[in-house]
JSON list of C-alpha atoms in Angstrom, two decimals:
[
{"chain": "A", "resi": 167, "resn": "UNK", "atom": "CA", "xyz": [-51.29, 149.33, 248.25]},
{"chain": "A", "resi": 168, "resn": "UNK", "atom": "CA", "xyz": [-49.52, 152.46, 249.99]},
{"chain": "A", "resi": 169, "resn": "UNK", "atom": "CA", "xyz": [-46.52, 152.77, 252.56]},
{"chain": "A", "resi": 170, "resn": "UNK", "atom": "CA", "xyz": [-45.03, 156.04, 253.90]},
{"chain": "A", "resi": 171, "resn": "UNK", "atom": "CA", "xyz": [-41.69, 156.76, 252.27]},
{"chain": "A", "resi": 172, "resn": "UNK", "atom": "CA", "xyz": [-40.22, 156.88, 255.84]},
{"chain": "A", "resi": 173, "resn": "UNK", "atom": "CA", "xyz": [-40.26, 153.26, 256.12]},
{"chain": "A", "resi": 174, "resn": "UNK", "atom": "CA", "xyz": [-38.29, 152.86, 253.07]},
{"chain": "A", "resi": 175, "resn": "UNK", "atom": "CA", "xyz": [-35.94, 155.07, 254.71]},
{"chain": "A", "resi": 176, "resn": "UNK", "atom": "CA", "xyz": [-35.65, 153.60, 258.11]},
{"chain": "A", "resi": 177, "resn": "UNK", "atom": "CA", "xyz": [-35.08, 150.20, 256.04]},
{"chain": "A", "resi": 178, "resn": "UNK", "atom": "CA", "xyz": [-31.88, 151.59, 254.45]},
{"chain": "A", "resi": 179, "resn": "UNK", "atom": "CA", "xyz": [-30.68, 153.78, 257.26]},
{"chain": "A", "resi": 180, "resn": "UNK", "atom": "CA", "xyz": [-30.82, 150.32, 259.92]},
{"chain": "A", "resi": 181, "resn": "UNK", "atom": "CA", "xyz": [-28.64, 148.77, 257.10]},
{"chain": "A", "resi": 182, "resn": "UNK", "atom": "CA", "xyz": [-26.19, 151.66, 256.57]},
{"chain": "A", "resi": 183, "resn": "UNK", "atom": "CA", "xyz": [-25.45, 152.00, 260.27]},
{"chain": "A", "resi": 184, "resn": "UNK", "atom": "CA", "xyz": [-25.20, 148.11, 261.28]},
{"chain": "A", "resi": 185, "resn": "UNK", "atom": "CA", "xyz": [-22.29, 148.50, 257.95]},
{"chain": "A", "resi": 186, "resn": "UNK", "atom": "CA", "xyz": [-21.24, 151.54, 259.56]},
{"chain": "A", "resi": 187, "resn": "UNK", "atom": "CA", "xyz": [-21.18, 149.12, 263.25]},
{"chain": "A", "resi": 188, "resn": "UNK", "atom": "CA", "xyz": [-19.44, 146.54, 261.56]},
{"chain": "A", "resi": 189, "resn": "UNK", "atom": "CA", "xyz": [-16.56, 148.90, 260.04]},
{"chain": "A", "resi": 190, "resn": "UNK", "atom": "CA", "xyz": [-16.12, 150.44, 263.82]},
{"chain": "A", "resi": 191, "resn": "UNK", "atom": "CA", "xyz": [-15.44, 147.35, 265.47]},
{"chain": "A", "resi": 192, "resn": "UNK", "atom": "CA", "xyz": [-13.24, 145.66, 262.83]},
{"chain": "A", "resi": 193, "resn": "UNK", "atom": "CA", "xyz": [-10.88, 148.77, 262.84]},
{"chain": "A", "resi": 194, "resn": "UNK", "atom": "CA", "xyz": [-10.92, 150.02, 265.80]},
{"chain": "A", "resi": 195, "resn": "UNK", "atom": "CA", "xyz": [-10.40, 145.71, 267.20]},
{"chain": "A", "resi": 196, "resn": "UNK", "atom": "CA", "xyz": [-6.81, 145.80, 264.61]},
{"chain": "A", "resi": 197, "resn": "UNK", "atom": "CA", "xyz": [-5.80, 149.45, 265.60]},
{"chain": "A", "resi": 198, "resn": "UNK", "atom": "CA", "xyz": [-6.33, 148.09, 269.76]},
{"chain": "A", "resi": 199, "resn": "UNK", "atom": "CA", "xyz": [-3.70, 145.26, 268.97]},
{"chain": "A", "resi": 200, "resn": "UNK", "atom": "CA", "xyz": [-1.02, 147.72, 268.57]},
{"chain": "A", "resi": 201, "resn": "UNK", "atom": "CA", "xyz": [1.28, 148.11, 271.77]},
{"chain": "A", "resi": 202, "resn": "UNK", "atom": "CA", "xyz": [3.34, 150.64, 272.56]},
{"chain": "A", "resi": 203, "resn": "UNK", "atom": "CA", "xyz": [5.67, 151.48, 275.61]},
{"chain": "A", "resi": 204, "resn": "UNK", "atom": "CA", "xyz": [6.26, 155.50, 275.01]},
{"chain": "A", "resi": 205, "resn": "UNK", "atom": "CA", "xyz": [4.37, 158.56, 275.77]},
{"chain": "A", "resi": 206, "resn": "UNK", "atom": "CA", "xyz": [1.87, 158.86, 273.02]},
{"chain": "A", "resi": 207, "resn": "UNK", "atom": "CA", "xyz": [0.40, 162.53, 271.98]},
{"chain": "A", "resi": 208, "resn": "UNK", "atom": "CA", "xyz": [-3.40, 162.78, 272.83]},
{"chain": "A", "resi": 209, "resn": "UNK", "atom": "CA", "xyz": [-4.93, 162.37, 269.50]},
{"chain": "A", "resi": 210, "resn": "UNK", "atom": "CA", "xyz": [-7.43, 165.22, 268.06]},
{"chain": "A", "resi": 211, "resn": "UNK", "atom": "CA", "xyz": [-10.40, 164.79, 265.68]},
{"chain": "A", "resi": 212, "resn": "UNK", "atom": "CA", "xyz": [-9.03, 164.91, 262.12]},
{"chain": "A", "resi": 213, "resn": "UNK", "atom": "CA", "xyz": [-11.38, 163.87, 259.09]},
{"chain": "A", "resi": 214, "resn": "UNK", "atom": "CA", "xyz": [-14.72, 162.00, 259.70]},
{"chain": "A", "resi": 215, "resn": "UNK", "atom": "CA", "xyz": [-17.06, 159.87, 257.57]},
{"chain": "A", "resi": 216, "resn": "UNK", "atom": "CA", "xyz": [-20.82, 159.23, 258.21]},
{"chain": "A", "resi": 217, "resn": "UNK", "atom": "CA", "xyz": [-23.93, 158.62, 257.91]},
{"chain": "A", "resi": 218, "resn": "UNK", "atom": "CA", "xyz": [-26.88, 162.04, 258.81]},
{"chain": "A", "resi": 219, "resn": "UNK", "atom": "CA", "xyz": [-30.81, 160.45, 258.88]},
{"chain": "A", "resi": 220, "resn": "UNK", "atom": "CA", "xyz": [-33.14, 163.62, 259.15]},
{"chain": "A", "resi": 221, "resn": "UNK", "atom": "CA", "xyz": [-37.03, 164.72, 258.90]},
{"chain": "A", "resi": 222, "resn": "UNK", "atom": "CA", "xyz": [-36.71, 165.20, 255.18]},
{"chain": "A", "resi": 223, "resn": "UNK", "atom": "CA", "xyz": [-34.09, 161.83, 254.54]},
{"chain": "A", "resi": 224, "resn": "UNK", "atom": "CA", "xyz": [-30.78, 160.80, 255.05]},
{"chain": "A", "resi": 225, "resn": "UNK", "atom": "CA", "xyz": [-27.11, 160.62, 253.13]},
{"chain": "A", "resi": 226, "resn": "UNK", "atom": "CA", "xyz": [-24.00, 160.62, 253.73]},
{"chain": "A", "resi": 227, "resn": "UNK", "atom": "CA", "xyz": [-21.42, 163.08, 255.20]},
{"chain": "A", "resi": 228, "resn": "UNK", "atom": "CA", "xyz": [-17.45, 164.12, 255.22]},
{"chain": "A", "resi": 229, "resn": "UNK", "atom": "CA", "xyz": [-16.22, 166.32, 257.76]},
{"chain": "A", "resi": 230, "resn": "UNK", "atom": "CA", "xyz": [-12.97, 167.98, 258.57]},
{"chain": "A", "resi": 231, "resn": "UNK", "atom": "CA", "xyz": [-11.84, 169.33, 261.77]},
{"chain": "A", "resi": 232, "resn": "UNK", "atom": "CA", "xyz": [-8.81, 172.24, 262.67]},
{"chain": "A", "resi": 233, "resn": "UNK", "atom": "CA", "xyz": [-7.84, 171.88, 266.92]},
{"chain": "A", "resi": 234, "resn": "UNK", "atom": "CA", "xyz": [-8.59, 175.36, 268.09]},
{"chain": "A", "resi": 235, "resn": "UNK", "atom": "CA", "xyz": [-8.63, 174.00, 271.61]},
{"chain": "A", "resi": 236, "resn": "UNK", "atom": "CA", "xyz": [-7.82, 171.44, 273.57]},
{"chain": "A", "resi": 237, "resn": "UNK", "atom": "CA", "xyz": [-11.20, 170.10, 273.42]},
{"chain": "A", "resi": 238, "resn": "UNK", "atom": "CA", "xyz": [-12.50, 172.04, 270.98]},
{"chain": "A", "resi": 239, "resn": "UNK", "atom": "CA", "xyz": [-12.24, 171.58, 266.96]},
{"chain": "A", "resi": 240, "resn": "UNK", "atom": "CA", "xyz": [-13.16, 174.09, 264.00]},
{"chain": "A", "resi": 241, "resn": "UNK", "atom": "CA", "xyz": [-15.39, 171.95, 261.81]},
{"chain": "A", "resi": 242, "resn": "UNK", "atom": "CA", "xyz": [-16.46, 171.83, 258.70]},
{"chain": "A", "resi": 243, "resn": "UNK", "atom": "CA", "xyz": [-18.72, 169.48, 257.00]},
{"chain": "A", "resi": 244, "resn": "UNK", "atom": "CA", "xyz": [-20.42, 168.74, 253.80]},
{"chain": "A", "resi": 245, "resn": "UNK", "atom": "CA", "xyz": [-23.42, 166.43, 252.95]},
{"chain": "A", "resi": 246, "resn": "UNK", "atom": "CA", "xyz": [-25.45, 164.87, 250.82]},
{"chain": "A", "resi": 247, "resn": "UNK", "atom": "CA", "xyz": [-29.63, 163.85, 251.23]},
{"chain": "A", "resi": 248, "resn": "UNK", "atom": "CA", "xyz": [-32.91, 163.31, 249.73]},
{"chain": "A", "resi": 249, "resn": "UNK", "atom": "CA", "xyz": [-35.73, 165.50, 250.47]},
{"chain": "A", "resi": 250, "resn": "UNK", "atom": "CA", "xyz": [-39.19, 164.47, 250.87]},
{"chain": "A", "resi": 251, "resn": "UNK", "atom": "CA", "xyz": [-43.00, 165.81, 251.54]},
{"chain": "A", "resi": 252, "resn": "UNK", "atom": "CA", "xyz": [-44.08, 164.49, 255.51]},
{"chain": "A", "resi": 253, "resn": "UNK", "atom": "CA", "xyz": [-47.23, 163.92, 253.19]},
{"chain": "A", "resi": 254, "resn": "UNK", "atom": "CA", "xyz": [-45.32, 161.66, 250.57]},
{"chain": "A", "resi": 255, "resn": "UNK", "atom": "CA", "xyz": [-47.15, 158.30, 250.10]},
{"chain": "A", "resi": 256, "resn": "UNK", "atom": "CA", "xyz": [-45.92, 155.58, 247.86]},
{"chain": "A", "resi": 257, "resn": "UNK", "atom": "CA", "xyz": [-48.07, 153.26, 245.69]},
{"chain": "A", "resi": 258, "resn": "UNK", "atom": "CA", "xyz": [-46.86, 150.50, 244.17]},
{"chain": "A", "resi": 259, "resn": "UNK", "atom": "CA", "xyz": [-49.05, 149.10, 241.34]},
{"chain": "A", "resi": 260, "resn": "UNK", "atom": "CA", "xyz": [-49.45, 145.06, 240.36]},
{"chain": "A", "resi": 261, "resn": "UNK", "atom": "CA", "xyz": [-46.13, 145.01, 238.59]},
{"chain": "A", "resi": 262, "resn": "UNK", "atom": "CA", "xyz": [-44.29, 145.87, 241.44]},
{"chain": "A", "resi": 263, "resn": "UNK", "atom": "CA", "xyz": [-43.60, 149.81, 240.46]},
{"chain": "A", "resi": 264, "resn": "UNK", "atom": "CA", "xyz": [-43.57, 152.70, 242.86]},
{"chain": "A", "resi": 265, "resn": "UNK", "atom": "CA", "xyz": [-45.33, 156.07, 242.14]},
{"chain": "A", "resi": 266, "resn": "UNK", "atom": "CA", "xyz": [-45.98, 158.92, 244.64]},
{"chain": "A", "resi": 267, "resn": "UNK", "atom": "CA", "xyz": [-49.66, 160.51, 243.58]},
{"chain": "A", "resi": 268, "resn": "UNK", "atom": "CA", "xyz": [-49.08, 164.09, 243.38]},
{"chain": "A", "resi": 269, "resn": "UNK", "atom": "CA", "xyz": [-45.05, 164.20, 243.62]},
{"chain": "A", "resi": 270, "resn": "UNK", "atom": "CA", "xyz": [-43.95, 166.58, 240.87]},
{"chain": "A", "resi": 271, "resn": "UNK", "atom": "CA", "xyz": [-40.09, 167.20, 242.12]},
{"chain": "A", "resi": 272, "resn": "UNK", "atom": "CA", "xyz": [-37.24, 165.30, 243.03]},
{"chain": "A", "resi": 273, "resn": "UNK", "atom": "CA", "xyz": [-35.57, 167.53, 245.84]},
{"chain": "A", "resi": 274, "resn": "UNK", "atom": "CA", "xyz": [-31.86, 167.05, 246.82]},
{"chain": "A", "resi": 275, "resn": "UNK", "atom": "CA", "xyz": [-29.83, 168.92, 249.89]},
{"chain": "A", "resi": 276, "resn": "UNK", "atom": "CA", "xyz": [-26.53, 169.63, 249.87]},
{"chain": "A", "resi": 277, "resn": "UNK", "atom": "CA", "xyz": [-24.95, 171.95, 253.13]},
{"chain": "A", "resi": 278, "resn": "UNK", "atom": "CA", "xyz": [-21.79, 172.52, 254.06]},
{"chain": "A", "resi": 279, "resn": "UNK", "atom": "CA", "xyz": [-22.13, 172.95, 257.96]},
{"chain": "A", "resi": 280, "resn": "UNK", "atom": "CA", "xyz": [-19.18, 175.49, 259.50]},
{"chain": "A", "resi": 281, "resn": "UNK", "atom": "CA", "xyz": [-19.17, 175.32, 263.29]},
{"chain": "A", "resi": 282, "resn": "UNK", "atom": "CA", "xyz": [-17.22, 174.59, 266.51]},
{"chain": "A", "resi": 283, "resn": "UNK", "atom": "CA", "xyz": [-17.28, 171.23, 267.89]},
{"chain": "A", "resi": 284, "resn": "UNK", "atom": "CA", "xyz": [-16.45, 170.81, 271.91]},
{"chain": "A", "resi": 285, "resn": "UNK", "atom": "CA", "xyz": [-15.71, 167.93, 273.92]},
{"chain": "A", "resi": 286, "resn": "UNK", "atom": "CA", "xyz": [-17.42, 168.54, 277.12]},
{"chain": "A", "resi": 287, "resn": "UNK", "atom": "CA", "xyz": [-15.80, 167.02, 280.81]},
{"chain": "A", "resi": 288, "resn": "UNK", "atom": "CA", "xyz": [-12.72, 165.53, 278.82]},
{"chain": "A", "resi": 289, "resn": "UNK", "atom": "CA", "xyz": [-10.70, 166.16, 281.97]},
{"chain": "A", "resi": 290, "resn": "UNK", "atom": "CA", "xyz": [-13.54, 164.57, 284.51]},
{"chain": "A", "resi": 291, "resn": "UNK", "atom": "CA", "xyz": [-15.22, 162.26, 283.03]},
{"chain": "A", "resi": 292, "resn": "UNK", "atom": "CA", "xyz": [-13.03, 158.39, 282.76]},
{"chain": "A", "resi": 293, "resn": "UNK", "atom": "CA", "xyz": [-13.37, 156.10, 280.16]},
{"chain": "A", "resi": 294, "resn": "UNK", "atom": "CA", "xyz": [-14.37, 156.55, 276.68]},
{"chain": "A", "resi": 295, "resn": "UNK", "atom": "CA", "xyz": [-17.39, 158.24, 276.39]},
{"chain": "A", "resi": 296, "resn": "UNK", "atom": "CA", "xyz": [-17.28, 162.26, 276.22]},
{"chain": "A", "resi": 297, "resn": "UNK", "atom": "CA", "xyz": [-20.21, 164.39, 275.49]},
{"chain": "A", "resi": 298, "resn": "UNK", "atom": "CA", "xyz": [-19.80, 166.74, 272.88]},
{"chain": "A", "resi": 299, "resn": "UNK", "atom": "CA", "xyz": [-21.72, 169.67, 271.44]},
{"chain": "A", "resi": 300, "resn": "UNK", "atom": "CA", "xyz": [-21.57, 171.66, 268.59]},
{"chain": "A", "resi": 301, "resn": "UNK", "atom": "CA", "xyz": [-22.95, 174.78, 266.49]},
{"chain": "A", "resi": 302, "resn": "UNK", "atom": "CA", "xyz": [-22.85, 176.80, 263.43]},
{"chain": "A", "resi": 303, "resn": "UNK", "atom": "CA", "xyz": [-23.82, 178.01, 260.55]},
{"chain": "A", "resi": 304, "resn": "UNK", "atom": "CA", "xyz": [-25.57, 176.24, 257.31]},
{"chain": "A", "resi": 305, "resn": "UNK", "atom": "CA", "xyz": [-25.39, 177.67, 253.44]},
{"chain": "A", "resi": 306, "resn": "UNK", "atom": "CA", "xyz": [-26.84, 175.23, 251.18]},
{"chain": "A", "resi": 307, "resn": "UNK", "atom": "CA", "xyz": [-28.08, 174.29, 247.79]},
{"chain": "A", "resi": 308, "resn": "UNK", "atom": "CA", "xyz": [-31.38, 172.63, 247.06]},
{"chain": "A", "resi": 309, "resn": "UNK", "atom": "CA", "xyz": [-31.51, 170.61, 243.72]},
{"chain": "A", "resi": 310, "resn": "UNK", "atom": "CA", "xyz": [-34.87, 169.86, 242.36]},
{"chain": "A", "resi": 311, "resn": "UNK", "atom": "CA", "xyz": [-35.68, 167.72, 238.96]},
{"chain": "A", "resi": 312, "resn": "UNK", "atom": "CA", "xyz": [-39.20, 166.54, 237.48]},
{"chain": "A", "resi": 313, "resn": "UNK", "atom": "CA", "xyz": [-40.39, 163.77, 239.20]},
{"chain": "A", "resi": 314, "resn": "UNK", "atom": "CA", "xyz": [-42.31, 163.02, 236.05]},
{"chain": "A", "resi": 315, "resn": "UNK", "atom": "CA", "xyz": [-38.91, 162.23, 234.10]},
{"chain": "A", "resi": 316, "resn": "UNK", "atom": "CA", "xyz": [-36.46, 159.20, 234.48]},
{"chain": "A", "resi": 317, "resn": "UNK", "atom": "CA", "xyz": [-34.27, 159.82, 236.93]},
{"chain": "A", "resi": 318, "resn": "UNK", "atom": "CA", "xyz": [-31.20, 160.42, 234.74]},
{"chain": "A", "resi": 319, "resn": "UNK", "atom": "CA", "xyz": [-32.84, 162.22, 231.87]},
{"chain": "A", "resi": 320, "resn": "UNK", "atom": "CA", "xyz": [-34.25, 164.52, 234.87]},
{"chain": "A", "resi": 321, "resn": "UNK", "atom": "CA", "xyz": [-31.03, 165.77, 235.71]},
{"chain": "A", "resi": 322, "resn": "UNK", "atom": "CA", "xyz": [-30.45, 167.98, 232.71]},
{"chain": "A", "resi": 323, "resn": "UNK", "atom": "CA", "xyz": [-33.75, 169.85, 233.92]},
{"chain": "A", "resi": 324, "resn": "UNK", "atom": "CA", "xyz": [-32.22, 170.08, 237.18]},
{"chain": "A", "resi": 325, "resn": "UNK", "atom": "CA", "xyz": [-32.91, 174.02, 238.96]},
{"chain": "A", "resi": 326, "resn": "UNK", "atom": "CA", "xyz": [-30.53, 175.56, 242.55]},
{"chain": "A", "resi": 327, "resn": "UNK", "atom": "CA", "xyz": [-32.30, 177.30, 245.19]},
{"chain": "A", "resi": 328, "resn": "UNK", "atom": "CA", "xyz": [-30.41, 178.33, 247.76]},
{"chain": "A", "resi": 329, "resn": "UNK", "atom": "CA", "xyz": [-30.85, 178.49, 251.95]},
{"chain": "A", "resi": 330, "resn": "UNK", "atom": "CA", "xyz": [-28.98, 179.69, 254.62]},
{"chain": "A", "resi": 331, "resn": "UNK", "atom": "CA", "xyz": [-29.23, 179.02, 258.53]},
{"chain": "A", "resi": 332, "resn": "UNK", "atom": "CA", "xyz": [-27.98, 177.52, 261.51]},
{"chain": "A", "resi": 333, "resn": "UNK", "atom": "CA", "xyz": [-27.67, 174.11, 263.51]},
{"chain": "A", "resi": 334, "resn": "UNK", "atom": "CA", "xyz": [-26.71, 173.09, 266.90]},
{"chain": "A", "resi": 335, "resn": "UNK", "atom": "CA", "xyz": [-26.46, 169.90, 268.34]},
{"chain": "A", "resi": 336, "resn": "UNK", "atom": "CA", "xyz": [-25.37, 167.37, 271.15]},
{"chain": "A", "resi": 337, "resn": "UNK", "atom": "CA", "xyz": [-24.33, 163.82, 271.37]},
{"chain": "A", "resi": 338, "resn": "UNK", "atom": "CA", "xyz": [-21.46, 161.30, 272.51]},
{"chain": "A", "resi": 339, "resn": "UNK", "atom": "CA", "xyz": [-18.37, 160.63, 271.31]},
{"chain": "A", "resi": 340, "resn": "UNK", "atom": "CA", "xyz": [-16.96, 157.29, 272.03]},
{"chain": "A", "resi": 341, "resn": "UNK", "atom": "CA", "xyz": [-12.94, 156.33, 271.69]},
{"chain": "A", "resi": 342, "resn": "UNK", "atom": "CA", "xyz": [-11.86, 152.77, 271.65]},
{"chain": "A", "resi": 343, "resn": "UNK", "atom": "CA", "xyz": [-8.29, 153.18, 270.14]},
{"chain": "A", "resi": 344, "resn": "UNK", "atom": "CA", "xyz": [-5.96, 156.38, 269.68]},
{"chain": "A", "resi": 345, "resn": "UNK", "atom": "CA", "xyz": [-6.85, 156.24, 266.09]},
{"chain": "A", "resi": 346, "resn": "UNK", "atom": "CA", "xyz": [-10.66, 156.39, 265.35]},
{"chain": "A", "resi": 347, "resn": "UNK", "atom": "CA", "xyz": [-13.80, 157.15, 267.64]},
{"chain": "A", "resi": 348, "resn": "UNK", "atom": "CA", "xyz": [-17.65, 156.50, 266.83]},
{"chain": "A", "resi": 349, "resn": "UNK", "atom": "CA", "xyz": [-19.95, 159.45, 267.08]},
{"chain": "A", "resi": 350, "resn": "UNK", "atom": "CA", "xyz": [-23.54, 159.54, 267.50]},
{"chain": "A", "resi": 351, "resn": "UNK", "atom": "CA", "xyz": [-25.35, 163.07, 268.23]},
{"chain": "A", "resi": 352, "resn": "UNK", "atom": "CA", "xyz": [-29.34, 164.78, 267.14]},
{"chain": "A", "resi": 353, "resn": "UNK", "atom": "CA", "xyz": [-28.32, 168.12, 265.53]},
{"chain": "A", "resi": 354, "resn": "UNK", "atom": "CA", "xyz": [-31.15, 170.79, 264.85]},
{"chain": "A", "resi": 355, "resn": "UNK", "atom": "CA", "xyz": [-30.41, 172.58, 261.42]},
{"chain": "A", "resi": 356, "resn": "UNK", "atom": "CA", "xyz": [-32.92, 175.89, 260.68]},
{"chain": "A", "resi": 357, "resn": "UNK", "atom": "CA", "xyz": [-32.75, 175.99, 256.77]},
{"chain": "A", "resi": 358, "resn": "UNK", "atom": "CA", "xyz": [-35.37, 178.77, 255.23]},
{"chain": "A", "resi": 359, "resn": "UNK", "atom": "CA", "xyz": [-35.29, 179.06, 251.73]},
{"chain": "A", "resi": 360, "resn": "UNK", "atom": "CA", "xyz": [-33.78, 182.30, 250.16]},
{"chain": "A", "resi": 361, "resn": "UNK", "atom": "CA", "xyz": [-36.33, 183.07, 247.40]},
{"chain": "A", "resi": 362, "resn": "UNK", "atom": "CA", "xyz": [-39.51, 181.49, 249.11]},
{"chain": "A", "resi": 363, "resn": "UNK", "atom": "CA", "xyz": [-40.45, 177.73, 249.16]},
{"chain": "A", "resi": 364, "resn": "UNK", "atom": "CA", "xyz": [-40.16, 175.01, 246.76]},
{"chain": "A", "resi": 365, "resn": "UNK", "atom": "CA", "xyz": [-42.24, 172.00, 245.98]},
{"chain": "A", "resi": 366, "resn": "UNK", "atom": "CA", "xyz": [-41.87, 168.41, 246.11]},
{"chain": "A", "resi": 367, "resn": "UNK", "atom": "CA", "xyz": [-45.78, 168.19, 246.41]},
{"chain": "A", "resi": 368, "resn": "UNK", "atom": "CA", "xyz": [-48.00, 169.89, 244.11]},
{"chain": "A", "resi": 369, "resn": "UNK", "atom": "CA", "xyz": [-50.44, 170.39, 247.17]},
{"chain": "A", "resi": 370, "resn": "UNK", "atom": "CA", "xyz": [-47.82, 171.98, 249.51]},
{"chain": "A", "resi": 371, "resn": "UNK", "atom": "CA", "xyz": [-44.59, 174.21, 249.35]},
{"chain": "A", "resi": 372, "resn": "UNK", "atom": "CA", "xyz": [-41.47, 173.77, 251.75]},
{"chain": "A", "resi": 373, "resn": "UNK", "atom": "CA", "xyz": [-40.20, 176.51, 253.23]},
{"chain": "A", "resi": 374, "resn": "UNK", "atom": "CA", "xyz": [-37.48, 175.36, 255.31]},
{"chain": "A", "resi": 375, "resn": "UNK", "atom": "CA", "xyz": [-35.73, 171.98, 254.33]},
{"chain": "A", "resi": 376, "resn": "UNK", "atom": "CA", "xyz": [-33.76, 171.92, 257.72]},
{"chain": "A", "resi": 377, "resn": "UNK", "atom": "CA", "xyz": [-35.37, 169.83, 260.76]},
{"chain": "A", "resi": 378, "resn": "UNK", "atom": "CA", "xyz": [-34.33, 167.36, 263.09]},
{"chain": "A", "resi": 379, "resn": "UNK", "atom": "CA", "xyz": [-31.17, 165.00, 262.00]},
{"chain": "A", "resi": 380, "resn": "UNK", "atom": "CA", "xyz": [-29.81, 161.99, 263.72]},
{"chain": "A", "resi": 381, "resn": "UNK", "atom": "CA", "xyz": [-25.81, 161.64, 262.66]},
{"chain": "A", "resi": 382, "resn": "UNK", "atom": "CA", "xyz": [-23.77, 158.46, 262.72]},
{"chain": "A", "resi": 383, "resn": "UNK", "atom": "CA", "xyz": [-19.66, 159.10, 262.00]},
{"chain": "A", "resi": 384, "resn": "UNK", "atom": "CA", "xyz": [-16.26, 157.37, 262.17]},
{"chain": "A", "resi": 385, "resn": "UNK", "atom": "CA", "xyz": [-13.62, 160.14, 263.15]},
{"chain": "A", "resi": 386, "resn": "UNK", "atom": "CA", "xyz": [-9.92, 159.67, 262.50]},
{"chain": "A", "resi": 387, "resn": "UNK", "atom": "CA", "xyz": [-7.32, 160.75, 264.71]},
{"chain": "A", "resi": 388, "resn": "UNK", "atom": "CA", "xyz": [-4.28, 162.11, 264.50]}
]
């Protein structure tokens, strides 16, 4: 029997981000309880925590912002994915155990994403919700490991490539307390591989492990 690894992805991701759902409202419920009858400081973006689901997989994030404006942030951000083939195709045999016919890496991505952040309309718009955009630049490491070892004996065969590139992105940012605000935004990261491609395939070589990515994140204010 075969099934995309996608699915298996989309099954996790739903589950991370209904967590993720559950965290919001819980925290941001106890932080709404708190009254207070003085002038309070509008509160800017300070660290953030989250969730990115992309072309190639998905992982978590941690993000860190500077106020350069006032509705604009310095950010910087590092994650944390799986890669995989488009063409990847999981069997699973009669005892229940998967193998991908032709996989011969394990690929990992790991960028640290430097860009400006900008809250778009904050003075026009009431309510909450405040588009934001965002851009930068992308260096990153790509780990890859035999797929034909165990997955911890692989890591002492682990080999770094390296890419560099950009991203740019758009989404909402919604606030329901002074302290914390939900984030949801499609970022476009262009990530070509320094010294050529690399394979998770044996029948086809990546060239750029950037793509399309779909972020979920809790920022903190202060």
């Amino acid at each position: 029997m075969y099934a995309k690894s996608n699915r298996h992805r989309i099954v996790w991701m739903f589950m991370l981000f209904i967590i993720l759902i559950f965290t919001f409202l819980i925290t941001s419920n106890s932080y709404s309880q708190k009254k207070s009858n003085h002038k309070i400081k509008e509160p800017r973006n300070s660290w953030s925590l989250g969730l990115n689901y992309g072309e190639n997989g998905f992982g978590p994030f941690v993000s860190i912002f500077a106020p350069i404006g006032k509705s604009t942030d310095f950010n910087a951000s590092l994650s944390f994915s799986g890669i995989s083939d488009s063409r990847e195709m999981t069997r699973y045999d009669m005892y229940g155990n998967a193998v991908v016919p032709e996989k011969i890496n394990r690929l990992f991505l790991m960028p640290l994403s430097i860009g400006i952040r900008h809250e778009m309309f904050r003075n026009d718009i009431e309510g909450n919700f405040v588009p934001i955009v965002n851009l930068g630049i992308a260096p990153a490491m790509v780990f890859a490991n035999p797929y034909e070892k165990g997955f911890f004996e692989a890591l002492g065969y682990t080999q770094v490539h390296y890419a560099i590139g950009g991203y740019a992105g758009a989404g909402i940012s919604f606030r329901q307390s002074e302290d914390i605000s939900l984030n949801i935004a499609f970022n476009y990261y262009y990530l070509p591989l320094i010294n050529g491609g690399i394979q998770s395939l044996r029948t086809n070589t990546i060239s750029n492990v950037g793509g399309l990515q779909l972020t979920f994140g809790l920022n903190f204010l202060h």
